[in-house]
Amino acid sequence: MSARSYVPRPTERAALTAACRSARPLPPVPALMAALLVANERRDREGVTLAAHRVVRAAAPEVGE
């Protein structure tokens, strides 16, 4: 068998383009803060970073846009 290179499907490209164009609503800030606390308790550094960034985006949506 020969190795084949990755060929994206047209539907995959269309889905990615549509996802980039649509605004995805963020969960409410209290839910994100709860996720931040849980990640911090479990010493999940990646989870803490992700939750912290999502809290900032939800609290001030105009920042970084």
PDB file of C-alpha atoms in Angstrom, residues 6 8-22 24:
ATOM      1  CA  TYR A   6      -4.133  14.392   3.238  1.00  0.00           C
ATOM      2  CA  PRO A   8      -9.465  17.917   2.508  1.00  0.00           C
ATOM      3  CA  ARG A   9     -13.045  17.248   1.465  1.00  0.00           C
ATOM      4  CA  PRO A  10     -15.102  20.143   0.042  1.00  0.00           C
ATOM      5  CA  THR A  11     -17.673  19.767   2.822  1.00  0.00           C
ATOM      6  CA  GLU A  12     -14.939  20.058   5.434  1.00  0.00           C
ATOM      7  CA  ARG A  13     -13.690  23.327   3.949  1.00  0.00           C
ATOM      8  CA  ALA A  14     -17.237  24.694   3.774  1.00  0.00           C
ATOM      9  CA  ALA A  15     -17.879  23.739   7.394  1.00  0.00           C
ATOM     10  CA  LEU A  16     -14.688  25.426   8.574  1.00  0.00           C
ATOM     11  CA  THR A  17     -15.472  28.571   6.584  1.00  0.00           C
ATOM     12  CA  ALA A  18     -18.996  28.729   8.004  1.00  0.00           C
ATOM     13  CA  ALA A  19     -17.709  28.205  11.541  1.00  0.00           C
ATOM     14  CA  CYS A  20     -15.258  31.071  11.132  1.00  0.00           C
ATOM     15  CA  ARG A  21     -18.005  33.408   9.928  1.00  0.00           C
ATOM     16  CA  SER A  22     -20.568  32.644  12.615  1.00  0.00           C
ATOM     17  CA  ARG A  24     -20.423  31.428  18.753  1.00  0.00           C
TER      18      ARG A  24
END
